[in-house]
Short mmCIF file of C-alpha atoms and ligand atoms in Angstrom, two decimals:
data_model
loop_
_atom_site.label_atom_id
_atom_site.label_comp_id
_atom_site.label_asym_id
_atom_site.label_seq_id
_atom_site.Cartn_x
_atom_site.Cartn_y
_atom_site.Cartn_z
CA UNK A 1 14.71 -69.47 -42.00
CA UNK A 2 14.39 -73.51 -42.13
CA UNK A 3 17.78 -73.47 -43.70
CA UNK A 4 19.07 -71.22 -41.56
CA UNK A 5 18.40 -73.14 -38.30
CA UNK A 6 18.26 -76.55 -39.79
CA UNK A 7 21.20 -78.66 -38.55
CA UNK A 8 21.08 -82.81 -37.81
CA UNK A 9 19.99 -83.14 -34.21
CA UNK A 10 20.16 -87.10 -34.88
CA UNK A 11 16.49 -87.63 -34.01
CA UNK A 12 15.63 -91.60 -32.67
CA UNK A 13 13.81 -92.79 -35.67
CA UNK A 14 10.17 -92.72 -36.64
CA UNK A 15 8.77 -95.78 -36.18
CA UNK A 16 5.02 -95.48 -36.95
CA UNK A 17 4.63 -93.27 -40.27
CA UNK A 18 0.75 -94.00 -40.22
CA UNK A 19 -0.35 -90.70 -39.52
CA UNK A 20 2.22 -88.94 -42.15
CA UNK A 21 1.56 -91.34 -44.89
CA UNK A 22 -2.81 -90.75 -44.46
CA UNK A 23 -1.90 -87.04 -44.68
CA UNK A 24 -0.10 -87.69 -48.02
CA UNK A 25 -3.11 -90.21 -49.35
CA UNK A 26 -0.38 -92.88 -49.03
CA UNK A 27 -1.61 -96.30 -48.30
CA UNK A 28 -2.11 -97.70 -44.95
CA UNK A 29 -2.39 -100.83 -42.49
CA UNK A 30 -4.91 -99.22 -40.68
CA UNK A 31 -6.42 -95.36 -39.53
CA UNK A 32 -4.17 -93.38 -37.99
CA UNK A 33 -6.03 -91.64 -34.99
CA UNK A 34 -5.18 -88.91 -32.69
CA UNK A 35 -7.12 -85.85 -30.27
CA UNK A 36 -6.89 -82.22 -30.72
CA UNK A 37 -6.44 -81.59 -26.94
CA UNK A 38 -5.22 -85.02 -26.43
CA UNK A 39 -2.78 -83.26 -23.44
CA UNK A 40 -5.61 -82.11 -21.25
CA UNK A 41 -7.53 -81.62 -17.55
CA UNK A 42 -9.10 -84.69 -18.79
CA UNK A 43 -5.85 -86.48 -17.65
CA UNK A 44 -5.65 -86.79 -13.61
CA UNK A 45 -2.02 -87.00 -14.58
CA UNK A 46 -2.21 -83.18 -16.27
CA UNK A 47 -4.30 -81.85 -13.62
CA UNK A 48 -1.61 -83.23 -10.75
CA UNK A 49 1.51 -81.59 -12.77
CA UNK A 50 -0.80 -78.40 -14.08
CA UNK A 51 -1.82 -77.88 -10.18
CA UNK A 52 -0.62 -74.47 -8.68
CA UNK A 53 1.66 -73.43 -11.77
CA UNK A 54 0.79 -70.51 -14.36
CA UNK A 55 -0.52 -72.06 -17.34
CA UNK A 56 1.76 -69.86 -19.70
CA UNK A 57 5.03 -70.30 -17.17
CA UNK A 58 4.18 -73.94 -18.17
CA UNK A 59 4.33 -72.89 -21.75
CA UNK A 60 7.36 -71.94 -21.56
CA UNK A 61 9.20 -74.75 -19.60
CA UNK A 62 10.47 -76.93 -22.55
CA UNK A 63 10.63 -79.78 -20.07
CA UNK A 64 6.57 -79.24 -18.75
CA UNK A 65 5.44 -78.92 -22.38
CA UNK A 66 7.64 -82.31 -23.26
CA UNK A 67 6.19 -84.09 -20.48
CA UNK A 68 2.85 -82.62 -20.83
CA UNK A 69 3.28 -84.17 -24.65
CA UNK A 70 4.22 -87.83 -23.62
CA UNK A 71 1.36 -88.22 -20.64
CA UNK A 72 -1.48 -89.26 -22.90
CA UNK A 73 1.10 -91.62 -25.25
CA UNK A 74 1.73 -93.19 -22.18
CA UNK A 75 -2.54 -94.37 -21.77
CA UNK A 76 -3.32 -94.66 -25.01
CA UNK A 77 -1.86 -95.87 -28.72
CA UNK A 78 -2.25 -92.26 -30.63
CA UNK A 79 -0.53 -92.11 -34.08
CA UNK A 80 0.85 -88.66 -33.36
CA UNK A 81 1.37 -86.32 -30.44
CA UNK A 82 1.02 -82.37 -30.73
CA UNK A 83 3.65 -80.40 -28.96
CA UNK A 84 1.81 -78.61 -25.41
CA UNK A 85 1.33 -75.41 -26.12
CA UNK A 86 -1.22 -72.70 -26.94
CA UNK A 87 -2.33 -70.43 -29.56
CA UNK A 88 -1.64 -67.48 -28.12
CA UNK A 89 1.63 -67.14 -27.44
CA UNK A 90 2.01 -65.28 -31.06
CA UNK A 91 -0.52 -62.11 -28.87
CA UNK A 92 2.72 -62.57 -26.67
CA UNK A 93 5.61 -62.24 -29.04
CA UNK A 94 3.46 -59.34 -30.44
CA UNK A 95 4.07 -57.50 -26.96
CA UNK A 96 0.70 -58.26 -25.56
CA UNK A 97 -0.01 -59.28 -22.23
CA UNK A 98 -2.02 -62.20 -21.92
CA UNK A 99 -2.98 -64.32 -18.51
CA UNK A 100 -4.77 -67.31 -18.20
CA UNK A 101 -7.60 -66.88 -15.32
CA UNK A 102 -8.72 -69.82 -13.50
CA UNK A 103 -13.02 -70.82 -14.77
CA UNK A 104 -12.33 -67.85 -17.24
CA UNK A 105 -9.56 -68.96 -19.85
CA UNK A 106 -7.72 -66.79 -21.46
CA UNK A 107 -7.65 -62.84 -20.53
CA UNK A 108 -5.97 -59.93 -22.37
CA UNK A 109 -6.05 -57.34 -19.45
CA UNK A 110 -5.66 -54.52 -22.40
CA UNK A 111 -6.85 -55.76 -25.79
CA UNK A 112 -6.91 -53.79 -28.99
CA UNK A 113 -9.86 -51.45 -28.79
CA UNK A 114 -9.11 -48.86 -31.88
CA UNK A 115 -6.79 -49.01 -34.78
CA UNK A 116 -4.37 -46.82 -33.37
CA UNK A 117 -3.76 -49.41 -30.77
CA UNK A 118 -1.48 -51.60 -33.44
CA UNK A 119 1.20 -49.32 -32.75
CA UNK A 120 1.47 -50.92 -29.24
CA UNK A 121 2.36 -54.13 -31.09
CA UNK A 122 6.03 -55.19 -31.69
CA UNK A 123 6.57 -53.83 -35.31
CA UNK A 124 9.46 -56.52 -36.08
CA UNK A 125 9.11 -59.66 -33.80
CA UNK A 126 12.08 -61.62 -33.68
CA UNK A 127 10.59 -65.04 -33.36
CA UNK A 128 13.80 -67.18 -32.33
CA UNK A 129 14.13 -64.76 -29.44
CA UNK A 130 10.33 -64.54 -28.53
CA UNK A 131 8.99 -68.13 -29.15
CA UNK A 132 12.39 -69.97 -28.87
CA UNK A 133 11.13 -71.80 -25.94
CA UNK A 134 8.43 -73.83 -27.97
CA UNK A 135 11.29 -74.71 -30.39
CA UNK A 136 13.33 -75.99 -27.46
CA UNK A 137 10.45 -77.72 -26.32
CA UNK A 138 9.67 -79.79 -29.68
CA UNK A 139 13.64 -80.37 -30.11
CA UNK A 140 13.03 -81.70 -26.51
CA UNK A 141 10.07 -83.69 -27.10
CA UNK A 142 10.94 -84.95 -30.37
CA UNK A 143 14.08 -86.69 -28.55
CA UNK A 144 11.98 -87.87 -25.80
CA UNK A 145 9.62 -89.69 -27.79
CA UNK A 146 11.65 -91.96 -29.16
CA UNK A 147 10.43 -92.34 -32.73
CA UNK A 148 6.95 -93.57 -31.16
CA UNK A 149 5.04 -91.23 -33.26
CA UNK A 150 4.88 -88.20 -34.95
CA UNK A 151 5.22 -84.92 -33.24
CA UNK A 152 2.90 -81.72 -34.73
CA UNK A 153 3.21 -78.56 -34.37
CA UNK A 154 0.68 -75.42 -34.39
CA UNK A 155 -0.60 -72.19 -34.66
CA UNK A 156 -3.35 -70.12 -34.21
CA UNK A 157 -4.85 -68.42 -37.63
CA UNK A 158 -4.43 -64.79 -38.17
CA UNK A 159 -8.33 -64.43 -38.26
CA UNK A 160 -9.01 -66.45 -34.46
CA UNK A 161 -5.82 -64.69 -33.12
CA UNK A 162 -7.56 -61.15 -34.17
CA UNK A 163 -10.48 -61.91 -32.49
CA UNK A 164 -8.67 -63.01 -29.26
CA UNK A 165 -6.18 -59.90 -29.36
CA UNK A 166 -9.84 -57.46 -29.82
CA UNK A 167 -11.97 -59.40 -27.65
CA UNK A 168 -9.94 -59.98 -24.48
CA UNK A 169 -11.04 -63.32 -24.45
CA UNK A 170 -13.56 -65.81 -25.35
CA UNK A 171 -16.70 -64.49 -26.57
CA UNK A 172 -19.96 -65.68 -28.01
CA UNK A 173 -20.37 -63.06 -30.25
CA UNK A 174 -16.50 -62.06 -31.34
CA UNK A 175 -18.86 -58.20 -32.10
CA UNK A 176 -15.90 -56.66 -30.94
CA UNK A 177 -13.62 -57.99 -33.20
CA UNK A 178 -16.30 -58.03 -36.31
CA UNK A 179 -16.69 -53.89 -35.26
CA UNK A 180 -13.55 -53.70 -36.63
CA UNK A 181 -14.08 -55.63 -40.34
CA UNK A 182 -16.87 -53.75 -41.00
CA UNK A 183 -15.51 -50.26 -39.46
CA UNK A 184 -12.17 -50.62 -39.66
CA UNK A 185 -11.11 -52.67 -43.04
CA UNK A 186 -7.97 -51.21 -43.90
CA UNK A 187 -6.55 -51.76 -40.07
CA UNK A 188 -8.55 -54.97 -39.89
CA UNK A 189 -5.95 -56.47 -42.94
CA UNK A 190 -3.14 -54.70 -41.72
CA UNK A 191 -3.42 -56.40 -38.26
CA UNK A 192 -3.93 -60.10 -40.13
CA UNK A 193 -0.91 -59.14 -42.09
CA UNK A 194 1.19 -58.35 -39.40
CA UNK A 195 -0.07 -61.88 -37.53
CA UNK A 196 0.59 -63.63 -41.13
CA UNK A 197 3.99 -62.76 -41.30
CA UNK A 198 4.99 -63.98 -37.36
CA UNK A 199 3.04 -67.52 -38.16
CA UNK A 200 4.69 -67.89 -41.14
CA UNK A 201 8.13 -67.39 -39.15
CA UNK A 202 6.83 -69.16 -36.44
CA UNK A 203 5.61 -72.35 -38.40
CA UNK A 204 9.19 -72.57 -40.22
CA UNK A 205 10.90 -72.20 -36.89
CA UNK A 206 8.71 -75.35 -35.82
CA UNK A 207 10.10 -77.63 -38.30
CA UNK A 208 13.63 -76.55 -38.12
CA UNK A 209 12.93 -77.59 -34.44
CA UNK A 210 11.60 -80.97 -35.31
CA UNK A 211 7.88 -80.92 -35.54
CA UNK A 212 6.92 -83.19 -38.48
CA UNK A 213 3.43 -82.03 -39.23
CA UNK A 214 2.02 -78.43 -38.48
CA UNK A 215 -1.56 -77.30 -38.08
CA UNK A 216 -3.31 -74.48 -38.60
CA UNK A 217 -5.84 -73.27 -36.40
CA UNK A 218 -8.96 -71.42 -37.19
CA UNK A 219 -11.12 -72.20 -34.06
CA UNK A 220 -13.44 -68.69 -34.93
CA UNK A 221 -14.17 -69.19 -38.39
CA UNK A 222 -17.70 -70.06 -37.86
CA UNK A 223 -18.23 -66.66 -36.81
CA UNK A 224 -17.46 -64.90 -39.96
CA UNK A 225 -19.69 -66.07 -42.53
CA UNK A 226 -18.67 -66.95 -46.09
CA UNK A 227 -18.51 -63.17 -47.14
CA UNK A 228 -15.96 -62.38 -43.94
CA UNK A 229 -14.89 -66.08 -44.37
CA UNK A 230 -13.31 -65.20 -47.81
CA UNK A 231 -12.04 -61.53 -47.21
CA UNK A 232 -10.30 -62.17 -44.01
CA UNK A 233 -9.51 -65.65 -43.43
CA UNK A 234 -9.12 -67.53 -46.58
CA UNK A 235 -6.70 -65.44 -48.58
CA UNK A 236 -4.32 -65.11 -44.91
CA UNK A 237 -4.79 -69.24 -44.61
CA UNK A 238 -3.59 -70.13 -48.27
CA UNK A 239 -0.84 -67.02 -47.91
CA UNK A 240 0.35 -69.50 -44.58
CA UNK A 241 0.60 -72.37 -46.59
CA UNK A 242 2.01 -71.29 -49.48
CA UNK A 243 4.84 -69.22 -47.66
CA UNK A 244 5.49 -72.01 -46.01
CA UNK A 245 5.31 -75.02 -48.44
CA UNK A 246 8.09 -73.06 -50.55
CA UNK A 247 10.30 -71.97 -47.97
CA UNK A 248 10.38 -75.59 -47.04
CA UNK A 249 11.15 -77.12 -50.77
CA UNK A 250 13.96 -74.70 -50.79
CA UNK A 251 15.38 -76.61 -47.95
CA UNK A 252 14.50 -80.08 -49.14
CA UNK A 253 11.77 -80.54 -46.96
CA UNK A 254 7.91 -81.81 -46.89
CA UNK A 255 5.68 -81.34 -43.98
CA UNK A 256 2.37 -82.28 -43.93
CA UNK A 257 -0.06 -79.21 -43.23
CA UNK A 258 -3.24 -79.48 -42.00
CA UNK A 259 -5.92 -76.52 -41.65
CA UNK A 260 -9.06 -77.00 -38.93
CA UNK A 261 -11.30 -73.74 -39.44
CA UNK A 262 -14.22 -75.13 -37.28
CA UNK A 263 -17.59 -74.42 -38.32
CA UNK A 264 -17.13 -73.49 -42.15
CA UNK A 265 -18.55 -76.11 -43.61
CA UNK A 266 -18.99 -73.35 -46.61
CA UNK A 267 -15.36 -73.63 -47.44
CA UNK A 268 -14.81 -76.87 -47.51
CA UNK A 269 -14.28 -76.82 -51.15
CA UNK A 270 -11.79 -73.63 -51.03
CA UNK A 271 -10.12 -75.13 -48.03
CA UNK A 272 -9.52 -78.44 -50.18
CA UNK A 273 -7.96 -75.89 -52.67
CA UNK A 274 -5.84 -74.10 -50.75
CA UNK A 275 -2.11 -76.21 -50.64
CA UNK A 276 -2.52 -77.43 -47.52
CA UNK A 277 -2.35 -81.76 -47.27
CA UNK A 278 -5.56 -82.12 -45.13
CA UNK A 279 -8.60 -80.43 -44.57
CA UNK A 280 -9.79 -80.97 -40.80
CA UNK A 281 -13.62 -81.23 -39.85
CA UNK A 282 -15.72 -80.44 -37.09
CA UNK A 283 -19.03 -82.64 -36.39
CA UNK A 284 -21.45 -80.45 -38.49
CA UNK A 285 -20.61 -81.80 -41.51
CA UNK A 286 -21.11 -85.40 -43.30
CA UNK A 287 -18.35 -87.63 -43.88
CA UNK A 288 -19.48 -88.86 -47.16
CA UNK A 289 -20.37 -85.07 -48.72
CA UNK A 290 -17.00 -83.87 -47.78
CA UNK A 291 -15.19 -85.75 -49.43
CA UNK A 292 -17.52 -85.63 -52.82
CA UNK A 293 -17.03 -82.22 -52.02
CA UNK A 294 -13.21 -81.96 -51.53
CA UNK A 295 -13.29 -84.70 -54.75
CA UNK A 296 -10.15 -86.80 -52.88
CA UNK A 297 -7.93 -83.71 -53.77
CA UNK A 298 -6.70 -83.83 -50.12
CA UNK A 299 -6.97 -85.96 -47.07
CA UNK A 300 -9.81 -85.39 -44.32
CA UNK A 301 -8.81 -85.54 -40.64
CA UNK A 302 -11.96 -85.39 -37.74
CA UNK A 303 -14.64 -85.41 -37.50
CA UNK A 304 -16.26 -86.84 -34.11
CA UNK A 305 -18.09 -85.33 -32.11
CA UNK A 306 -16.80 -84.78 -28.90
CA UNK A 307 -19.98 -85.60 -26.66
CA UNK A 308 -20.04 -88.85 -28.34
CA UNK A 309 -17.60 -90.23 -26.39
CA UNK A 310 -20.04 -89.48 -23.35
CA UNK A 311 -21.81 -92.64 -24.67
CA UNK A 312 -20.94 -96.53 -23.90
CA UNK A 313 -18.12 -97.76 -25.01
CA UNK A 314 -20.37 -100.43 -27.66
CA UNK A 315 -22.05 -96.97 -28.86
CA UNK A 316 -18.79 -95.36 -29.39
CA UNK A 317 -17.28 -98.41 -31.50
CA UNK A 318 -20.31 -97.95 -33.74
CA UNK A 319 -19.87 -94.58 -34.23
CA UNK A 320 -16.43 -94.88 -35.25
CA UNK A 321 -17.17 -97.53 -37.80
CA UNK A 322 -19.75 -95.54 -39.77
CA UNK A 323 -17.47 -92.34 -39.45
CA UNK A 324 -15.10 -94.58 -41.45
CA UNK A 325 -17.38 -96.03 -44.25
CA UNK A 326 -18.33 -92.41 -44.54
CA UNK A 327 -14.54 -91.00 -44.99
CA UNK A 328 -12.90 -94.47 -46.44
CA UNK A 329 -9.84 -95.50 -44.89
CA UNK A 330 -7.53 -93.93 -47.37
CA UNK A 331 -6.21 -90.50 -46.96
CA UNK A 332 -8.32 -90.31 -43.32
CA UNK A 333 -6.86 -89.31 -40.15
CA UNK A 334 -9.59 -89.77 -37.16
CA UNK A 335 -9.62 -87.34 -35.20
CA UNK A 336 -12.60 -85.60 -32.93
CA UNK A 337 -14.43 -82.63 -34.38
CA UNK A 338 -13.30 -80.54 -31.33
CA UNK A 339 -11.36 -80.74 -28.73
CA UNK A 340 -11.92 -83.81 -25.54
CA UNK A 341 -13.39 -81.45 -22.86
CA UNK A 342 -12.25 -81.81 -19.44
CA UNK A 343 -14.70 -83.92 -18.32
CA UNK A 344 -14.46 -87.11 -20.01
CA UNK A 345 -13.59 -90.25 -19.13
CA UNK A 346 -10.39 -91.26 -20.37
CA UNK A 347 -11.21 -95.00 -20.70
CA UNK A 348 -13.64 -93.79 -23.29
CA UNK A 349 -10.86 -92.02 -24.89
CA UNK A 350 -9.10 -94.84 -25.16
CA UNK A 351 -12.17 -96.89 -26.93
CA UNK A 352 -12.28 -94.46 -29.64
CA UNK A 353 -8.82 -94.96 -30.60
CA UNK A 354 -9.34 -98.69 -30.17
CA UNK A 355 -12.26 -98.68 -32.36
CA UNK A 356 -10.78 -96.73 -34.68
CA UNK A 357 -7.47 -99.13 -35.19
CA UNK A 358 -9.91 -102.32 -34.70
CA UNK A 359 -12.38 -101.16 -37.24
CA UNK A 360 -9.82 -100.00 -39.98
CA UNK A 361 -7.56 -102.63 -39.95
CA UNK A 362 -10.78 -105.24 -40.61
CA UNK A 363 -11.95 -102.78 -43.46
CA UNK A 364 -7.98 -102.24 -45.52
CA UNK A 365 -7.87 -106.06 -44.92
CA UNK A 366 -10.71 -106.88 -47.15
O1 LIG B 401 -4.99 -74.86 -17.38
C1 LIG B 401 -5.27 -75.49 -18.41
O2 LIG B 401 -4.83 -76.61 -18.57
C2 LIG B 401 -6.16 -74.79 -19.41
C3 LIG B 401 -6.66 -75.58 -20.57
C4 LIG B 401 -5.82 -75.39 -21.82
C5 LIG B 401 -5.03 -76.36 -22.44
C6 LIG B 401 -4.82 -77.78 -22.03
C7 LIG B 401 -5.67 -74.21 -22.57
C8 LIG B 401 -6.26 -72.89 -22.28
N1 LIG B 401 -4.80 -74.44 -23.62
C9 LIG B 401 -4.39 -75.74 -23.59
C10 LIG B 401 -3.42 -76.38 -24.49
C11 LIG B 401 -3.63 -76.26 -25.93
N2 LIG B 401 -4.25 -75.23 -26.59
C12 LIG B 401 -3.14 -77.16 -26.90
C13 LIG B 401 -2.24 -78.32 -26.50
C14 LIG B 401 -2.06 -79.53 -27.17
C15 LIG B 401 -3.24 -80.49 -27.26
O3 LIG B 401 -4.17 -80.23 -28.04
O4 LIG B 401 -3.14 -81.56 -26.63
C16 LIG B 401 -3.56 -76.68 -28.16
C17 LIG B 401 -3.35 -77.31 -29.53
C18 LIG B 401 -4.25 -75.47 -27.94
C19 LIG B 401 -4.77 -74.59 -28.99
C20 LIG B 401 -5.80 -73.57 -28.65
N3 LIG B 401 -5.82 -72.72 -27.59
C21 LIG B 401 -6.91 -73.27 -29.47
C22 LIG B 401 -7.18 -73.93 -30.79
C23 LIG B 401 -7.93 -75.19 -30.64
C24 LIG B 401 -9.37 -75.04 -30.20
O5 LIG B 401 -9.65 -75.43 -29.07
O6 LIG B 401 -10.16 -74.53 -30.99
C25 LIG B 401 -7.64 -72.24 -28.86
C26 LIG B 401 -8.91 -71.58 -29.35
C27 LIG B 401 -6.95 -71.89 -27.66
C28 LIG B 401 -7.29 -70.82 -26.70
C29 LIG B 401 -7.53 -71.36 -25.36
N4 LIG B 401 -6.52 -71.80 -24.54
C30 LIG B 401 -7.05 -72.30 -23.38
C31 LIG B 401 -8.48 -72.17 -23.46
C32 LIG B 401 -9.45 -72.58 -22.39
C33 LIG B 401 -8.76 -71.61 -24.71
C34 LIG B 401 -10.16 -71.30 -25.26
C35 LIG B 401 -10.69 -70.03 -24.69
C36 LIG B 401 -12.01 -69.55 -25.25
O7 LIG B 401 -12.07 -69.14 -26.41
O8 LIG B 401 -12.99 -69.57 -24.49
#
């Protein structure tokens, strides 16, 4: 597929490698540092050009989702951008209809209730067709920046898309969607199959597009539990990777993958085992026993928590440096453990990525 659509679109050049060469354990001049929902409400900027238009018509405007990109490179000095988009466009291409509901989030009007509801989905999706508009927007953006930084690309993981596509939405619980492992097995891997083979697809079309770096995200892994963790999430995460890795050393290429599955802290050392380049973190667990834990075999991006940039910006700076004597600098991306929620500050935003440059650069210099 990468060979297929790869062709020179005579990119500006990348001139700040920082956050590619951390995910490769390469040596660096200082931390590279970026925010999983670095485009966000947080921005008075987003919220202005977000105001009054359908959050998935935005999706699908190359030239929203490029701007939408650039605002918070614009504030702040970020080491890489992640393309605007969301997770569950893949629910779309798979025929599903999905609306985003103002103080509700996301909202499947008919989810998946009973295994005989797969046969609703789109049996062959034709990914080019369905999700060619986030290609067009990261051959957009990827102009647009200007070689400033990196540009990733994502996914959701089969497992969190699952739980979306039988939930209807967010959900403490996900019991809907864990009804099904422990009732409905068989359908249960069919469905992650099915999802498997359209990220896979959809990942590859990403990089032929121009995204330098993808991640993989498992935002409802916590849910599971090492048992569930390992039948249904695991085996689908490493399938991801390793479909993906090969299909892109076929073509000459090497992309960076990272994999996020918040809240399994159990996995840690499969997920540092399971060819992707970096294993991201959320707050729960300790710098310093992840990475005895993942024994340097790959590089650790996070791990922040996100409230802590509620404190003072003299708090936050101290933070940052012990999050970094815990990880090292080498092979470390910073990163929060979460998401910025929409109610933060952005000058404190911008002290965490200060701090994090400021601190690193003292610490590689000794
Ligand atoms: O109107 C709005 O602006 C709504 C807020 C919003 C935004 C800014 C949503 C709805 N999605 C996004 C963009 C988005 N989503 C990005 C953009 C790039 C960036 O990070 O800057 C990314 C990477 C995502 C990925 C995403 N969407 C995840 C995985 C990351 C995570 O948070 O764990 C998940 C779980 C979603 C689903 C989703 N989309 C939006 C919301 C509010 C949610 C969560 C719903 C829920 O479970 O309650």
């Amino acid at each position: 597929l990468v060979r297929k659509h790869m062709f020179p679109k005579d990119f500006p050049q990348l001139r700040n490698d920082t956050f590619l060469r951390a995910a490769r354990g390469e040596e660096t001049e200082h931390v590279p540092v970026w925010c999983m929902r670095q485009a966000g409400r947080y921005l008075t900027e987003f919220r202005e050009f977000r105001a009054g238009k359908d959050f998935f018509e935005t999706c699908q405007s190359p030239e929203a989702c490029c701007e939408l990109t650039l605002q918070p490179l614009r504030r702040f000095g970020f080491d890489a951008a992640i393309i605007f988009s969301d997770i569950l466009v893949i629910p779309q291409a798979l025929g599903m209809d999905v609306q985003m509901v103002a103080g509700k989030g996301p909202t499947f009007p008919e989810p998946l209730k009973e295994p005989e509801d797969l046969q609703r989905l789109t049996a062959k999706v034709d990914v080019g067709k369905e999700l060619g508009y986030v290609f067009k927007a990261i051959t957009l953006t990827r102009h647009k920046i200007e070689g400033k930084v990196p540009l990733i690309g994502f996914s959701g993981a089969p497992w969190t898309l699952m739980s979306y596509m039988i939930e209807g939405g967010g959900s403490n619980t996900h019991s809907k969607a864990k009804r099904w492992l422990y009732r409905h097995p068989e359908a249960s891997h069919m469905l992650l199959t099915m999802l498997t083979d359209v990220i896979v697809e959809y990942l590859l079309g990403q990089v032929a597009a121009g995204a330098q770096a993808l991640q993989v995200f498992e935002s409802h892994a916590g849910i599971l539990g090492p048992v569930h963790f390992n039948e249904y999430s695991l085996p689908y995460l490493r399938d991801i990777a390793r479909r993906v890795k090969d299909e892109l050393k076929e073509a000459g290429q090497d992309v960076p993958m990272i994999v996020f599955a918040k809240d399994a802290h159990y996995a840690v050392e499969d997920l540092s085992q399971s060819h992707y380049d970096v294993v991201g973190l959320d707050w729960t667990i300790d710098p310093q026993s992840a990475r005895e834990r993942t024994g340097g075999k790959v590089s650790l991006q996070g791990n922040m928590d996100p409230c802590a940039l509620y404190a003072p910006k003299e708090r936050i700076s101290d933070i940052v440096k012990k999050m970094l004597e815990g990880f090292g600098t080498r092979g470390y991306i910073a990163n929060l453990g979460h998401g910025v929620y929409p109610d933060m500050d952005p000058e404190n935003v911008g002290a965490f990525v200060e701090a994090v440059h400021q601190h690193s650069k003292q610490m590689i210099k000794k």
